Amino acid sequence: MTQRTENLLALTLAVLIFFPATAAQASIQVRPVPDAITRYIEARNCAAAFSTPRERAGLLSLSSLEDVRDSIQSKRLIAVWRHLQRVKSAEMEVGSDINMLWDKRQVNPVPPELLRIQNAERRDKNTLVVRALVYRLGWTENQKLISAYDQETGSGIPETKVPDDFFTRDGKPVVQRWTKVEGRWKKKSADLRYLEMER
């Protein structure tokens, strides 16, 4: 066996080991994206858009709606707390790193950014890979959204809608891996982001 043949065999084996979904089967585009995943993105966007990182950090210490109502008189922050609970419910998994983030609050699970789904690919019957674009939410933009929400008190501002204007600039790609657990879609790990290479 020549050195070239050995190298080709080694490369093929590496592909089979590290990229089984690519080598063994083609990914299938999923349309529409499951409602549970769409609701997760909407809840995460609204939590980020209508509160500051500091407010979210404070809300994470409140475990029940009664605690929230006793501690906070803001309809906006009560709505944000509900969105955070939806995000938490989708990300919770026993023994996962996400669990540790929520319990110890070492990192804010909802960073100041917005997400828009691009597509979803089915890897097997219980696994989806969701590709999205992420848009950094600056302090000024965040304050505008919060102000707009507060001005609508009592008139029922849509809690699952962020204005399309915030998605017009270039977003950065992010990948999420979702797994169906006992009939429910769960986000299996932290978002995967492409590193920008310095030129």
mmCIF file of C-alpha atoms in Angstrom:
data_model
loop_
_atom_site.group_PDB
_atom_site.id
_atom_site.type_symbol
_atom_site.label_atom_id
_atom_site.label_comp_id
_atom_site.label_asym_id
_atom_site.label_seq_id
_atom_site.Cartn_x
_atom_site.Cartn_y
_atom_site.Cartn_z
ATOM 1 C CA MET A 1 0.000 0.000 0.000
ATOM 2 C CA THR A 2 1.420 3.390 -1.010
ATOM 3 C CA GLN A 3 1.756 6.332 1.351
ATOM 4 C CA ARG A 4 -0.845 8.228 -0.664
ATOM 5 C CA THR A 5 -3.381 5.388 -0.299
ATOM 6 C CA GLU A 6 -2.746 5.198 3.431
ATOM 7 C CA ASN A 7 -3.318 8.939 3.743
ATOM 8 C CA LEU A 8 -6.603 8.724 1.840
ATOM 9 C CA LEU A 9 -7.807 5.864 4.037
ATOM 10 C CA ALA A 10 -6.897 7.793 7.176
ATOM 11 C CA LEU A 11 -8.758 10.864 5.915
ATOM 12 C CA THR A 12 -11.861 8.797 5.070
ATOM 13 C CA LEU A 13 -11.831 7.210 8.521
ATOM 14 C CA ALA A 14 -11.559 10.618 10.156
ATOM 15 C CA VAL A 15 -14.580 11.882 8.214
ATOM 16 C CA LEU A 16 -16.632 8.849 9.253
ATOM 17 C CA ILE A 17 -15.704 9.283 12.903
ATOM 18 C CA PHE A 18 -16.035 13.030 13.303
ATOM 19 C CA PHE A 19 -18.754 13.814 10.755
ATOM 20 C CA PRO A 20 -21.091 10.793 10.783
ATOM 21 C CA ALA A 21 -24.191 12.762 9.801
ATOM 22 C CA THR A 22 -22.450 14.127 6.723
ATOM 23 C CA ALA A 23 -20.834 10.854 5.677
ATOM 24 C CA ALA A 24 -23.687 8.473 6.411
ATOM 25 C CA GLN A 25 -26.745 10.460 5.407
ATOM 26 C CA ALA A 26 -27.817 13.739 3.874
ATOM 27 C CA SER A 27 -29.420 16.345 6.073
ATOM 28 C CA ILE A 28 -33.068 17.071 5.294
ATOM 29 C CA GLN A 29 -34.394 20.626 5.329
ATOM 30 C CA VAL A 30 -37.290 21.039 7.759
ATOM 31 C CA ARG A 31 -40.151 23.386 6.854
ATOM 32 C CA PRO A 32 -41.713 24.812 8.854
ATOM 33 C CA VAL A 33 -39.427 24.922 11.877
ATOM 34 C CA PRO A 34 -41.182 23.240 14.842
ATOM 35 C CA ASP A 35 -43.343 25.634 16.878
ATOM 36 C CA ALA A 36 -41.444 24.881 20.099
ATOM 37 C CA ILE A 37 -38.203 26.160 18.551
ATOM 38 C CA THR A 38 -39.874 29.239 17.049
ATOM 39 C CA ARG A 39 -41.429 30.069 20.440
ATOM 40 C CA TYR A 40 -38.024 29.685 22.103
ATOM 41 C CA ILE A 41 -36.438 32.178 19.682
ATOM 42 C CA GLU A 42 -39.308 34.629 20.170
ATOM 43 C CA ALA A 43 -39.089 34.372 23.975
ATOM 44 C CA ARG A 44 -35.322 34.830 23.935
ATOM 45 C CA ASN A 45 -35.577 37.841 21.615
ATOM 46 C CA CYS A 46 -38.252 39.511 23.738
ATOM 47 C CA ALA A 47 -36.356 38.933 26.966
ATOM 48 C CA ALA A 48 -33.260 40.529 25.415
ATOM 49 C CA ALA A 49 -35.112 43.371 23.690
ATOM 50 C CA PHE A 50 -37.351 44.526 26.531
ATOM 51 C CA SER A 51 -34.943 44.367 29.476
ATOM 52 C CA THR A 52 -31.343 45.175 30.300
ATOM 53 C CA PRO A 53 -28.770 42.476 31.179
ATOM 54 C CA ARG A 54 -28.814 43.752 34.777
ATOM 55 C CA GLU A 55 -32.607 43.456 34.998
ATOM 56 C CA ARG A 56 -32.464 39.904 33.635
ATOM 57 C CA ALA A 57 -29.815 38.943 36.176
ATOM 58 C CA GLY A 58 -32.117 40.166 38.945
ATOM 59 C CA LEU A 59 -35.137 38.332 37.535
ATOM 60 C CA LEU A 60 -33.250 35.031 37.519
ATOM 61 C CA SER A 61 -33.247 35.040 41.324
ATOM 62 C CA LEU A 62 -37.065 34.994 41.415
ATOM 63 C CA SER A 63 -38.415 31.462 41.166
ATOM 64 C CA SER A 64 -42.185 31.988 41.110
ATOM 65 C CA LEU A 65 -44.683 34.402 39.605
ATOM 66 C CA GLU A 66 -45.806 35.341 43.134
ATOM 67 C CA ASP A 67 -42.228 36.360 43.996
ATOM 68 C CA VAL A 68 -42.095 38.451 40.836
ATOM 69 C CA ARG A 69 -45.392 40.253 41.563
ATOM 70 C CA ASP A 70 -44.377 40.872 45.181
ATOM 71 C CA SER A 71 -40.984 42.285 44.194
ATOM 72 C CA ILE A 72 -41.735 44.097 40.936
ATOM 73 C CA GLN A 73 -44.505 46.492 39.928
ATOM 74 C CA SER A 74 -43.446 46.638 36.272
ATOM 75 C CA LYS A 75 -45.667 44.888 33.719
ATOM 76 C CA ARG A 76 -42.708 44.893 31.356
ATOM 77 C CA LEU A 77 -40.445 42.978 33.748
ATOM 78 C CA ILE A 78 -43.206 40.524 34.664
ATOM 79 C CA ALA A 79 -43.537 39.767 30.926
ATOM 80 C CA VAL A 80 -39.752 39.434 30.634
ATOM 81 C CA TRP A 81 -39.713 36.989 33.578
ATOM 82 C CA ARG A 82 -42.270 34.831 31.736
ATOM 83 C CA HIS A 83 -40.085 34.875 28.613
ATOM 84 C CA LEU A 84 -37.061 33.846 30.682
ATOM 85 C CA GLN A 85 -39.019 30.907 32.083
ATOM 86 C CA ARG A 86 -39.863 29.773 28.536
ATOM 87 C CA VAL A 87 -36.200 29.977 27.557
ATOM 88 C CA LYS A 88 -35.160 28.122 30.703
ATOM 89 C CA SER A 89 -37.735 25.389 30.095
ATOM 90 C CA ALA A 90 -36.408 24.762 26.587
ATOM 91 C CA GLU A 91 -32.751 24.690 27.688
ATOM 92 C CA MET A 92 -32.966 22.679 30.887
ATOM 93 C CA GLU A 93 -31.385 19.238 30.749
ATOM 94 C CA VAL A 94 -30.229 17.123 33.660
ATOM 95 C CA GLY A 95 -26.462 17.260 33.997
ATOM 96 C CA SER A 96 -25.950 19.725 31.164
ATOM 97 C CA ASP A 97 -23.792 22.830 31.107
ATOM 98 C CA ILE A 98 -26.960 24.852 30.504
ATOM 99 C CA ASN A 99 -28.292 23.690 33.876
ATOM 100 C CA MET A 100 -25.168 25.037 35.533
ATOM 101 C CA LEU A 101 -25.545 28.396 33.783
ATOM 102 C CA TRP A 102 -29.106 28.802 34.995
ATOM 103 C CA ASP A 103 -28.512 27.555 38.544
ATOM 104 C CA LYS A 104 -25.288 29.391 39.299
ATOM 105 C CA ARG A 105 -25.977 32.351 36.998
ATOM 106 C CA GLN A 106 -22.271 32.619 36.154
ATOM 107 C CA VAL A 107 -23.193 33.768 32.639
ATOM 108 C CA ASN A 108 -26.352 35.553 31.574
ATOM 109 C CA PRO A 109 -28.264 32.866 29.604
ATOM 110 C CA VAL A 110 -29.943 35.580 27.509
ATOM 111 C CA PRO A 111 -27.196 37.880 26.182
ATOM 112 C CA PRO A 112 -27.946 41.302 24.617
ATOM 113 C CA GLU A 113 -28.626 40.040 21.102
ATOM 114 C CA LEU A 114 -31.462 39.044 18.781
ATOM 115 C CA LEU A 115 -31.784 35.859 16.736
ATOM 116 C CA ARG A 116 -33.486 35.128 13.420
ATOM 117 C CA ILE A 117 -33.815 31.557 12.158
ATOM 118 C CA GLN A 118 -32.444 30.852 8.686
ATOM 119 C CA ASN A 119 -33.198 27.149 8.335
ATOM 120 C CA ALA A 120 -33.360 23.839 10.152
ATOM 121 C CA GLU A 121 -31.912 20.490 9.113
ATOM 122 C CA ARG A 122 -33.002 17.105 10.372
ATOM 123 C CA ARG A 123 -30.046 14.825 11.194
ATOM 124 C CA ASP A 124 -32.212 11.979 12.458
ATOM 125 C CA LYS A 125 -35.752 11.612 13.778
ATOM 126 C CA ASN A 126 -34.822 13.161 17.134
ATOM 127 C CA THR A 127 -32.148 15.687 16.168
ATOM 128 C CA LEU A 128 -32.380 19.066 14.444
ATOM 129 C CA VAL A 129 -29.627 21.528 13.612
ATOM 130 C CA VAL A 130 -30.955 25.086 13.494
ATOM 131 C CA ARG A 131 -28.952 27.793 11.735
ATOM 132 C CA ALA A 132 -29.668 31.384 12.671
ATOM 133 C CA LEU A 133 -28.237 34.861 12.393
ATOM 134 C CA VAL A 134 -27.405 36.777 15.552
ATOM 135 C CA TYR A 135 -27.696 40.573 15.799
ATOM 136 C CA ARG A 136 -25.884 42.367 18.598
ATOM 137 C CA LEU A 137 -28.233 44.622 20.570
ATOM 138 C CA GLY A 138 -26.485 47.832 21.579
ATOM 139 C CA TRP A 139 -27.333 49.846 24.680
ATOM 140 C CA THR A 140 -29.035 52.631 22.707
ATOM 141 C CA GLU A 141 -31.178 50.184 20.719
ATOM 142 C CA ASN A 142 -32.063 48.318 23.913
ATOM 143 C CA GLN A 143 -33.223 51.537 25.586
ATOM 144 C CA LYS A 144 -35.383 52.453 22.574
ATOM 145 C CA LEU A 145 -37.151 49.089 22.716
ATOM 146 C CA ILE A 146 -37.686 49.343 26.469
ATOM 147 C CA SER A 147 -39.029 52.878 26.110
ATOM 148 C CA ALA A 148 -41.411 51.790 23.335
ATOM 149 C CA TYR A 149 -42.681 48.957 25.529
ATOM 150 C CA ASP A 150 -43.203 51.203 28.545
ATOM 151 C CA GLN A 151 -45.155 53.705 26.424
ATOM 152 C CA GLU A 152 -47.585 50.937 25.494
ATOM 153 C CA THR A 153 -48.506 50.009 29.083
ATOM 154 C CA GLY A 154 -52.062 48.786 29.239
ATOM 155 C CA SER A 155 -52.505 48.537 25.470
ATOM 156 C CA GLY A 156 -51.070 45.056 25.047
ATOM 157 C CA ILE A 157 -47.826 45.448 23.110
ATOM 158 C CA PRO A 158 -47.101 42.140 21.341
ATOM 159 C CA GLU A 159 -44.825 40.160 23.657
ATOM 160 C CA THR A 160 -43.509 37.921 20.902
ATOM 161 C CA LYS A 161 -42.644 40.530 18.305
ATOM 162 C CA VAL A 162 -39.483 42.573 17.857
ATOM 163 C CA PRO A 163 -39.670 45.202 15.066
ATOM 164 C CA ASP A 164 -38.197 44.007 11.762
ATOM 165 C CA ASP A 165 -35.977 47.110 11.659
ATOM 166 C CA PHE A 166 -33.621 45.433 14.096
ATOM 167 C CA PHE A 167 -32.869 42.618 11.623
ATOM 168 C CA THR A 168 -31.866 44.724 8.611
ATOM 169 C CA ARG A 169 -28.097 44.861 9.189
ATOM 170 C CA ASP A 170 -25.725 41.957 8.656
ATOM 171 C CA GLY A 171 -26.056 39.209 11.250
ATOM 172 C CA LYS A 172 -23.443 36.675 12.320
ATOM 173 C CA PRO A 173 -24.073 32.940 11.934
ATOM 174 C CA VAL A 174 -24.880 30.759 14.913
ATOM 175 C CA VAL A 175 -25.813 27.070 15.122
ATOM 176 C CA GLN A 176 -28.127 25.409 17.655
ATOM 177 C CA ARG A 177 -28.520 21.673 18.190
ATOM 178 C CA TRP A 178 -31.963 20.486 19.282
ATOM 179 C CA THR A 179 -32.924 17.030 20.520
ATOM 180 C CA LYS A 180 -36.393 15.601 21.060
ATOM 181 C CA VAL A 181 -36.668 14.336 24.657
ATOM 182 C CA GLU A 182 -39.884 12.552 25.657
ATOM 183 C CA GLY A 183 -41.728 14.256 22.832
ATOM 184 C CA ARG A 184 -40.411 17.780 23.555
ATOM 185 C CA TRP A 185 -37.714 19.680 21.692
ATOM 186 C CA LYS A 186 -34.802 20.683 23.956
ATOM 187 C CA LYS A 187 -31.779 22.795 23.113
ATOM 188 C CA LYS A 188 -28.985 20.328 23.695
ATOM 189 C CA SER A 189 -26.010 22.623 24.236
ATOM 190 C CA ALA A 190 -24.861 26.209 24.107
ATOM 191 C CA ASP A 191 -25.030 28.052 20.786
ATOM 192 C CA LEU A 192 -22.114 27.315 18.455
ATOM 193 C CA ARG A 193 -20.579 30.427 16.939
ATOM 194 C CA TYR A 194 -18.108 30.805 14.121
ATOM 195 C CA LEU A 195 -14.894 32.488 15.180
ATOM 196 C CA GLU A 196 -13.917 35.508 13.146
ATOM 197 C CA MET A 197 -10.406 35.074 11.840
ATOM 198 C CA GLU A 198 -8.143 38.104 12.010
ATOM 199 C CA ARG A 199 -6.714 39.037 8.661
#
